[in-house]
Short mmCIF file of C-alpha atoms and ligand atoms in Angstrom, two decimals:
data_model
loop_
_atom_site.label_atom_id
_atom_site.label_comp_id
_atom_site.label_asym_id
_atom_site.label_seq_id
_atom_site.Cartn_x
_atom_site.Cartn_y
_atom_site.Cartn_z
CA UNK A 1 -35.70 3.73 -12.13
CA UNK A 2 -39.40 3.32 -12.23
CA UNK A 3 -40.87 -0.38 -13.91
CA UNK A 4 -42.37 0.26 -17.19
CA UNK A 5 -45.86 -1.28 -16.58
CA UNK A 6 -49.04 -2.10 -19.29
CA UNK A 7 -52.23 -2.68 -17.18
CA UNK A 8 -55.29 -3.73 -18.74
CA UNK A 9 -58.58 -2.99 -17.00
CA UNK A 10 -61.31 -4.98 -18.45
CA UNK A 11 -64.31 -3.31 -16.03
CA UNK A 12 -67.66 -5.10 -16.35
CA UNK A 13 -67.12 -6.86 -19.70
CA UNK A 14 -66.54 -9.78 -20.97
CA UNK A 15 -67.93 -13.93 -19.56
CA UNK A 16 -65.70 -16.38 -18.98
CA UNK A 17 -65.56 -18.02 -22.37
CA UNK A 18 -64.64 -14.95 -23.82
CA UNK A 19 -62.09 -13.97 -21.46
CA UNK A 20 -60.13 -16.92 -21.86
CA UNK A 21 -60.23 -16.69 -25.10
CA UNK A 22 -58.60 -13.21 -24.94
CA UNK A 23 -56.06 -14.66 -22.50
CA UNK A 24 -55.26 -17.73 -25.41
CA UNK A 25 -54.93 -14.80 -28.13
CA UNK A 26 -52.30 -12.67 -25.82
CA UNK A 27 -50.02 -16.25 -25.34
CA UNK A 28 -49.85 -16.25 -28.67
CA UNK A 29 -48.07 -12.63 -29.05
CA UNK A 30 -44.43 -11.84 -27.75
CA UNK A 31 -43.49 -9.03 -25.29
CA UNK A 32 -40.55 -7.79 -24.51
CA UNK A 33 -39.57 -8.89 -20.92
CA UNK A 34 -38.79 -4.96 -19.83
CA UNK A 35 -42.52 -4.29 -19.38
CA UNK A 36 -44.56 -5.58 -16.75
CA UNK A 37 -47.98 -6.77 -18.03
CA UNK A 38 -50.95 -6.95 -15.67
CA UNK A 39 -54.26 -7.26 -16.20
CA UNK A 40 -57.34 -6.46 -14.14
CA UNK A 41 -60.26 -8.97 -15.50
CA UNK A 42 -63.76 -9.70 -13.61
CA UNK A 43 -62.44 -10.87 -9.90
CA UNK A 44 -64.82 -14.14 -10.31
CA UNK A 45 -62.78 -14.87 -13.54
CA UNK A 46 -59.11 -15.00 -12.39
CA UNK A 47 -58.87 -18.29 -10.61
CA UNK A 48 -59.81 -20.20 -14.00
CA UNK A 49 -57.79 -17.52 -16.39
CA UNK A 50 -54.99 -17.92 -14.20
CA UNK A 51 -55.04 -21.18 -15.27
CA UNK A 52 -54.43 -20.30 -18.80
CA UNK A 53 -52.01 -17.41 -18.96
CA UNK A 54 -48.51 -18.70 -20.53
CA UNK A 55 -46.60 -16.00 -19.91
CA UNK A 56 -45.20 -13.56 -17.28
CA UNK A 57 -48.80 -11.21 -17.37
CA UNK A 58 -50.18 -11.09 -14.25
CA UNK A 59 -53.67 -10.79 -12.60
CA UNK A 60 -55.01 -8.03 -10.32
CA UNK A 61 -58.33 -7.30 -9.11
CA UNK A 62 -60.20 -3.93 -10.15
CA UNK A 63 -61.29 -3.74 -6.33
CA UNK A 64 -61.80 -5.12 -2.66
CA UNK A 65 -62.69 -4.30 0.48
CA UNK A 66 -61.64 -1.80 3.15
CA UNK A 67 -62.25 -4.08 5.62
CA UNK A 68 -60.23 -7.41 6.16
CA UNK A 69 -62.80 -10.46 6.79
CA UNK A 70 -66.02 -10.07 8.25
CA UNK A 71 -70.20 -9.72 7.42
CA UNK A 72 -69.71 -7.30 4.53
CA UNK A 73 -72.20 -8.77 2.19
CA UNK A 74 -70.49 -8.88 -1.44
CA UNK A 75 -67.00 -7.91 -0.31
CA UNK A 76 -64.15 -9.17 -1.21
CA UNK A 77 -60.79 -8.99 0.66
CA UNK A 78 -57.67 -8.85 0.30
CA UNK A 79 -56.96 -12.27 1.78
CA UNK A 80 -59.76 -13.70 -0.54
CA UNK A 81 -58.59 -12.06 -3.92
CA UNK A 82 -55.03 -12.99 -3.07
CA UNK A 83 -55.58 -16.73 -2.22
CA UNK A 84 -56.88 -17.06 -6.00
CA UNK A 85 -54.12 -15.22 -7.25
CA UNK A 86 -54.37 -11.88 -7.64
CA UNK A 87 -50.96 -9.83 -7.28
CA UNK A 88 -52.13 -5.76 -7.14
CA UNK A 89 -55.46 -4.02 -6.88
CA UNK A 90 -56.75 -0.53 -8.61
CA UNK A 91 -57.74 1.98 -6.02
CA UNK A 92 -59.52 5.51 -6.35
CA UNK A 93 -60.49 4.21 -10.27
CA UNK A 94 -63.26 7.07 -10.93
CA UNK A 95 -65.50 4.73 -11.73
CA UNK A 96 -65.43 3.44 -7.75
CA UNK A 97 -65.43 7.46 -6.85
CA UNK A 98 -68.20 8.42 -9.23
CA UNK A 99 -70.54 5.32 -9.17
CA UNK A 100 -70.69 4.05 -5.78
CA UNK A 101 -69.40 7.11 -3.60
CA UNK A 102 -65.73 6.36 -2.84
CA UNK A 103 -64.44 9.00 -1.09
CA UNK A 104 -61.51 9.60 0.31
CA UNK A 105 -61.50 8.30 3.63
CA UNK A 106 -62.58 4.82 1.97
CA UNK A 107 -59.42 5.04 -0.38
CA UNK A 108 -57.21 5.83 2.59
CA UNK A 109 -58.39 3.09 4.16
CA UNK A 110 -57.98 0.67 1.31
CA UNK A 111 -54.62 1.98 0.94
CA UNK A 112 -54.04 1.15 4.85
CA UNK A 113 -55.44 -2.34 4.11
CA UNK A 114 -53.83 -2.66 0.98
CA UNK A 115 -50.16 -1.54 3.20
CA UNK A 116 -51.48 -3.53 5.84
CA UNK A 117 -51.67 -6.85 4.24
CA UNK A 118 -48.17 -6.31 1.82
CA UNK A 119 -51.23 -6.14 -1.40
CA UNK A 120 -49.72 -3.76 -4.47
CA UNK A 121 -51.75 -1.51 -5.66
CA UNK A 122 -52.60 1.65 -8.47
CA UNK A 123 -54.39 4.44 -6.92
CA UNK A 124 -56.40 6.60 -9.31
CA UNK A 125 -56.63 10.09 -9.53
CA UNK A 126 -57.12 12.70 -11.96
CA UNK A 127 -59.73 16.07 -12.98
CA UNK A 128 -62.73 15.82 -14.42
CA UNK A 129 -63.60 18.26 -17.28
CA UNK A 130 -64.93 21.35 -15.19
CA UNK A 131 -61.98 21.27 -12.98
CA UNK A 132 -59.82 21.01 -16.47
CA UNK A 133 -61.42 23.93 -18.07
CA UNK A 134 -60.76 25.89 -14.70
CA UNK A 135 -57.73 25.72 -14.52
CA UNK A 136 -57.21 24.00 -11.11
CA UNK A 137 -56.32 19.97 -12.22
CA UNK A 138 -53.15 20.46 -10.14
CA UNK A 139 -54.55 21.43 -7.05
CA UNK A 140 -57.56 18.61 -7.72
CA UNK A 141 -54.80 15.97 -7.99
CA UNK A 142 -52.47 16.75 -4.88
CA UNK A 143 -55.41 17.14 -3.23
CA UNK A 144 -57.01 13.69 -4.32
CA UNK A 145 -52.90 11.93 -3.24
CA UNK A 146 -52.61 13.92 -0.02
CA UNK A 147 -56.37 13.17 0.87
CA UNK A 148 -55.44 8.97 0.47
CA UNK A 149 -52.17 8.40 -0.52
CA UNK A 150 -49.59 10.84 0.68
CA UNK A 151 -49.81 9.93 4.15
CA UNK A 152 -47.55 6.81 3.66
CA UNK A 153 -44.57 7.24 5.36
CA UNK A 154 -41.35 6.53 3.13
CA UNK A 155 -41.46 2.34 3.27
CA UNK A 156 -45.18 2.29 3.11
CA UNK A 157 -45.25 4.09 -0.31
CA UNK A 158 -42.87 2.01 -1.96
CA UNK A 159 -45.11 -0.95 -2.60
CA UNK A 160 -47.64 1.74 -5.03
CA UNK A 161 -48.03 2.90 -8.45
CA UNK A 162 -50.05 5.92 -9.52
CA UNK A 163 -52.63 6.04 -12.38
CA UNK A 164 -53.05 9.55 -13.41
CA UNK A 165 -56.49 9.54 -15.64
CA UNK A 166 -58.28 12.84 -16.18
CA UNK A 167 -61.78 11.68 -16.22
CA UNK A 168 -62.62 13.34 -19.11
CA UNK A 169 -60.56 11.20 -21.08
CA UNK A 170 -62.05 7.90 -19.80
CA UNK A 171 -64.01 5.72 -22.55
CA UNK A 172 -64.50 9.57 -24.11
CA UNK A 173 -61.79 8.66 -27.12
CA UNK A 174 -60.52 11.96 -26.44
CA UNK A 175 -56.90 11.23 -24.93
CA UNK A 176 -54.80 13.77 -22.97
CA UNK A 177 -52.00 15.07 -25.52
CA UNK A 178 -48.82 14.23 -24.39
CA UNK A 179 -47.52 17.14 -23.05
CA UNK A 180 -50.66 17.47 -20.42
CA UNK A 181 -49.68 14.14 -19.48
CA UNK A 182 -45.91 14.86 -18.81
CA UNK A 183 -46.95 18.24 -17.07
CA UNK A 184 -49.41 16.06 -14.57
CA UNK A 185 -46.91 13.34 -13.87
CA UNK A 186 -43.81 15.76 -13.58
CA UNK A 187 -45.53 17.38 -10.97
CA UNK A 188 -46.79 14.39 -9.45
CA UNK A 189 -43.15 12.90 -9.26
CA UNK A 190 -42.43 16.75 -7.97
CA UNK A 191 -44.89 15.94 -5.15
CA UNK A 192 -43.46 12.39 -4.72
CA UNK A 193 -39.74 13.94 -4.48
CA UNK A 194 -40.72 16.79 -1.86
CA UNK A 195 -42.50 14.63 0.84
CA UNK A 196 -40.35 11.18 -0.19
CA UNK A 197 -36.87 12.03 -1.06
CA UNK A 198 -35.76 11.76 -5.22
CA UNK A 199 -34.80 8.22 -4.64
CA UNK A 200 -38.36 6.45 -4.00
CA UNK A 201 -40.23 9.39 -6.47
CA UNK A 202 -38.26 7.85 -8.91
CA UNK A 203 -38.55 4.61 -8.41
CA UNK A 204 -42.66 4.67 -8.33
CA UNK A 205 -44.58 4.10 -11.55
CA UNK A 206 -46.47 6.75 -12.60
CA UNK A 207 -49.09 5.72 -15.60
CA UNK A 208 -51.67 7.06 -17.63
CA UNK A 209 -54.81 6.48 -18.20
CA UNK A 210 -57.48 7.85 -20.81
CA UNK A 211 -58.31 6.64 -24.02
CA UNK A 212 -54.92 5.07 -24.40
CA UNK A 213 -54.47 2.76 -27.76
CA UNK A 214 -52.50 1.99 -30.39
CA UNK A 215 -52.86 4.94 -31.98
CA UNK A 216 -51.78 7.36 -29.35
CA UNK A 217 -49.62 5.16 -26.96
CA UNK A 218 -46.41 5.47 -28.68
CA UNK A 219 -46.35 9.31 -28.49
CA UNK A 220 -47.85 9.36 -24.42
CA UNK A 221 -45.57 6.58 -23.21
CA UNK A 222 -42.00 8.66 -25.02
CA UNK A 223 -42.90 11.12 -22.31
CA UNK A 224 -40.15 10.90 -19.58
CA UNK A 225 -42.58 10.78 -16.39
CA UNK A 226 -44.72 8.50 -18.05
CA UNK A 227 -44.28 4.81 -17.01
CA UNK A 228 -46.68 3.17 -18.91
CA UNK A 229 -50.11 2.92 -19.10
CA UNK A 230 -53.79 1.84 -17.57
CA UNK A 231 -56.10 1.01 -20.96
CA UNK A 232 -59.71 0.23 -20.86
CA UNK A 233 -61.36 -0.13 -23.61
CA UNK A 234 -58.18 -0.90 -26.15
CA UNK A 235 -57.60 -4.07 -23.12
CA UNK A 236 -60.36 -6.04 -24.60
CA UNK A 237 -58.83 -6.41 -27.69
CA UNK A 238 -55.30 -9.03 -28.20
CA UNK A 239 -54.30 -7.37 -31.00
CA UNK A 240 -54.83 -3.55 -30.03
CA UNK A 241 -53.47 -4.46 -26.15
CA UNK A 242 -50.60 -6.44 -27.80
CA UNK A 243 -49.86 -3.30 -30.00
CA UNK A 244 -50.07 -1.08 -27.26
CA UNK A 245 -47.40 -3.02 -25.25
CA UNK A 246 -45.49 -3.25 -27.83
CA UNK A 247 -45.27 0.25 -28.72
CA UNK A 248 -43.38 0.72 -25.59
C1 PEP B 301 -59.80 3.26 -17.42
O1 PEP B 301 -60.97 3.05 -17.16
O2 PEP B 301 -58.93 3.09 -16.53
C2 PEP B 301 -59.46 3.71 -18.76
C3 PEP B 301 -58.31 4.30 -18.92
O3 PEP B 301 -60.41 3.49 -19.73
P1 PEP B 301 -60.25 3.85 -21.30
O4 PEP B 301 -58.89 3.42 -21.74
O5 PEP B 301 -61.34 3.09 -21.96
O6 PEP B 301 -60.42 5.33 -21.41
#
């Protein structure tokens, strides 16, 4: 059985002050111990909010290096983000592929690192709109997890969860309806189940990601693939993140 998971990825926002005070509002809320809570702050910022969580959510880092140690001026490693804390990392977020060229050889090799060094991680995929309206988001997807992910052997894959985020749902409000969700993560778990065996496809988390909130989160996380979800925007807010989990 897959972990239901909540991840909250708070990109380039927030400064300190305000981030622990987002961390003292969530102590304040209750969550049901079934759902693992993680949350994917500023890198610089989880040493000190560390500090300040009082419950089981833990920290990740929205990204690091492909290499290990080294003169890679404003890197950060694996060894590095771990040593302060952080649990998991996002890979492949289309932010990292759109903005600053992450292809896939540089997500394969994060993955390899990531495997490497025993670091969980979520790699990222999904369409954007052109490929949507086309017709062809299935073959864009296997092709993005056999490109970086899918060469895993059966043990390596084990320590990963999957984000599926069409891009054009991404800070656009416009969320994928639930049943292109399920259809995208039924045949990612199809994928998962042909080259890994049923046992291990089920037991990876598959989430989604796209304008997820309290509105909508109910409805996308009923849907039997879906194990839970990666929220941007709706992170930055206790009471909408808190609702979110809860609706679970
Ligand atoms: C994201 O960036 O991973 C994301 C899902 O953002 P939002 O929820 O704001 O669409």
């Amino acid at each position: 059985m897959a972990q239901k998971i909540i991840a909250g990825n708070w990109k380039m926002n927030l400064d300190i002050d305000q981030s622990v005070k987002l961390i003292r509002e969530l102590n304040t809320e209750k969550f049901d111990s079934d759902v693992r809570i993680i949350l994917f702050p500023p890198s610089l910022f989880i040493d000190r909010i560390s500090k300040v969580i009082e419950s089981s959510i833990q920290l990740g880092v929205q990204n690091f290096s492909n290499n290990y140690n080294g003169a890679y001026t404003g890197e950060i490693s694996i060894n590095q983000v771990k040593s302060v804390g952080a649990k998991i990392g996002l890979i492949g977020h289309s932010e990292r592929r759109s903005y600053y060229n992450e292809g896939d050889d540089i997500l394969r090799y994060k993955v390899n690192q990531a495997v490497k060094h025993n670091f969980e991680f979520i790699f990222c995929c999904g369409e954007p709109l052109s490929v949507r309206e086309s017709g062809d988001e299935f073959v864009f997807v296997k092709n993005q997890l056999q490109d970086s992910l899918f060469h895993l052997n059966v043990e390596q894959i084990q320590n990963s969860i999957i984000a599926y985020e069409p891009i054009w749902a991404i800070g656009t409000g416009k969320t994928a309806s639930s049943s292109q969700a399920e259809e995208m993560h039924k045949n990612i778990r199809l994928w998962l189940k042909e080259l890994y065996g049923p046992k291990v496809a089920n037991s990876i988390s598959i989430l989604y990601g796209g304008s997820c909130n309290a509105s909508n989160s109910k409805e996308l996380l009923a849907c039997p693939n879906v194990d839970g979800a990666l929220v941007g925007g709706a992170s930055l807010n206790a009471d909408d993140f808190s609702k979110i989990v809860q609706s679970y």
